[in-house]
Amino acid sequence: MNWLTHIIGLDNPSGYWYLFWSGLGSDITEFAVIGALLGVLRKYNCHIHGCWRIGRHPVADTTYIVCRKHHPDGAVKVSDLP
Ligand SMILES: [Zn+2]
């Protein structure tokens, strides 16, 4: 079988792993792009769970960035924040 694996390239670790990683790497790149987009959304959207409005209003004394609707100075009380 050695002649066959040699022709396919299976006895060449660098070639085999290059094919493996190049195929896997392209998938990782796609996931990375999607993940980056989600990360950007998560970073900028309202901190309230399930709210996808862009959060631009930091809540005092917390790290929360919420949208205008969820800001304690707006329509929602501080006690309603998670
Ligand atoms: Zn919100």
CSV table of C-alpha atoms and ligand atoms in Angstrom, one decimal:
chain,number,residue,atom,x,y,z
A,1,MET,CA,0.0,0.0,0.0
A,2,ASN,CA,3.0,2.3,0.4
A,3,TRP,CA,3.0,3.2,-3.3
A,4,LEU,CA,-0.7,4.2,-3.1
A,5,THR,CA,-0.4,6.4,0.0
A,6,HIS,CA,2.7,7.9,-1.5
A,7,ILE,CA,0.8,8.9,-4.7
A,8,ILE,CA,-2.1,10.3,-2.6
A,9,GLY,CA,0.3,12.1,-0.4
A,10,LEU,CA,-0.8,10.5,2.9
A,11,ASP,CA,2.8,9.6,3.8
A,12,ASN,CA,3.7,13.3,3.5
A,13,PRO,CA,2.6,14.7,6.9
A,14,SER,CA,3.2,18.3,5.9
A,15,GLY,CA,1.1,17.9,2.7
A,16,TYR,CA,-1.7,16.0,4.5
A,17,TRP,CA,-1.9,18.6,7.3
A,18,TYR,CA,-1.7,21.4,4.9
A,19,LEU,CA,-4.8,20.1,3.1
A,20,PHE,CA,-6.5,19.5,6.5
A,21,TRP,CA,-5.8,22.9,7.9
A,22,SER,CA,-6.4,24.8,4.7
A,23,GLY,CA,-9.9,23.3,4.5
A,24,LEU,CA,-10.6,23.8,8.1
A,25,GLY,CA,-9.0,27.3,8.0
A,26,SER,CA,-11.5,28.5,5.4
A,27,ASP,CA,-14.3,27.5,7.7
A,28,ILE,CA,-12.8,29.2,10.6
A,29,THR,CA,-12.5,32.4,8.6
A,30,GLU,CA,-16.2,32.3,7.8
A,31,PHE,CA,-17.0,31.7,11.4
A,32,ALA,CA,-14.7,34.5,12.4
A,33,VAL,CA,-16.4,37.0,10.1
A,34,ILE,CA,-19.8,36.0,11.4
A,35,GLY,CA,-18.5,36.1,15.0
A,36,ALA,CA,-17.0,39.5,14.4
A,37,LEU,CA,-20.3,40.8,13.2
A,38,LEU,CA,-22.1,39.4,16.2
A,39,GLY,CA,-19.4,40.7,18.5
A,40,VAL,CA,-19.8,44.2,17.0
A,41,LEU,CA,-23.6,44.0,17.5
A,42,ARG,CA,-23.2,42.7,21.1
A,43,LYS,CA,-20.7,45.4,21.9
A,44,TYR,CA,-22.9,48.2,20.7
A,45,ASN,CA,-26.4,46.9,21.3
A,46,CYS,CA,-28.4,47.6,24.4
A,47,HIS,CA,-27.3,45.7,27.5
A,48,ILE,CA,-30.9,44.6,28.2
A,49,HIS,CA,-31.3,40.9,27.2
A,50,GLY,CA,-33.3,40.6,24.0
A,51,CYS,CA,-33.0,44.3,23.1
A,52,TRP,CA,-31.2,44.9,19.9
A,53,ARG,CA,-31.4,48.7,19.8
A,54,ILE,CA,-28.0,50.4,19.7
A,55,GLY,CA,-27.0,51.2,23.2
A,56,ARG,CA,-25.5,54.7,23.5
A,57,HIS,CA,-26.4,55.6,27.1
A,58,PRO,CA,-24.1,54.4,29.9
A,59,VAL,CA,-25.9,53.7,33.2
A,60,ALA,CA,-24.3,55.5,36.1
A,61,ASP,CA,-22.1,53.4,38.4
A,62,THR,CA,-22.4,50.3,36.1
A,63,THR,CA,-20.8,49.0,33.0
A,64,TYR,CA,-24.2,48.8,31.3
A,65,ILE,CA,-24.7,50.6,28.0
A,66,VAL,CA,-28.4,50.7,27.2
A,67,CYS,CA,-30.7,52.2,24.6
A,68,ARG,CA,-32.7,55.3,25.4
A,69,LYS,CA,-35.8,53.3,26.1
A,70,HIS,CA,-34.0,51.2,28.8
A,71,HIS,CA,-32.0,54.0,30.4
A,72,PRO,CA,-33.1,54.6,34.0
A,73,ASP,CA,-33.4,58.2,33.3
A,74,GLY,CA,-35.9,57.3,30.6
A,75,ALA,CA,-39.1,55.4,30.8
A,76,VAL,CA,-37.7,52.4,32.8
A,77,LYS,CA,-36.7,52.5,36.5
A,78,VAL,CA,-33.2,51.4,37.7
A,79,SER,CA,-34.9,48.5,39.6
A,80,ASP,CA,-35.9,47.1,36.3
A,81,LEU,CA,-32.4,46.6,35.1
A,82,PRO,CA,-30.9,43.0,35.4
B,1,ZN,ZN,-32.8,48.5,25.2
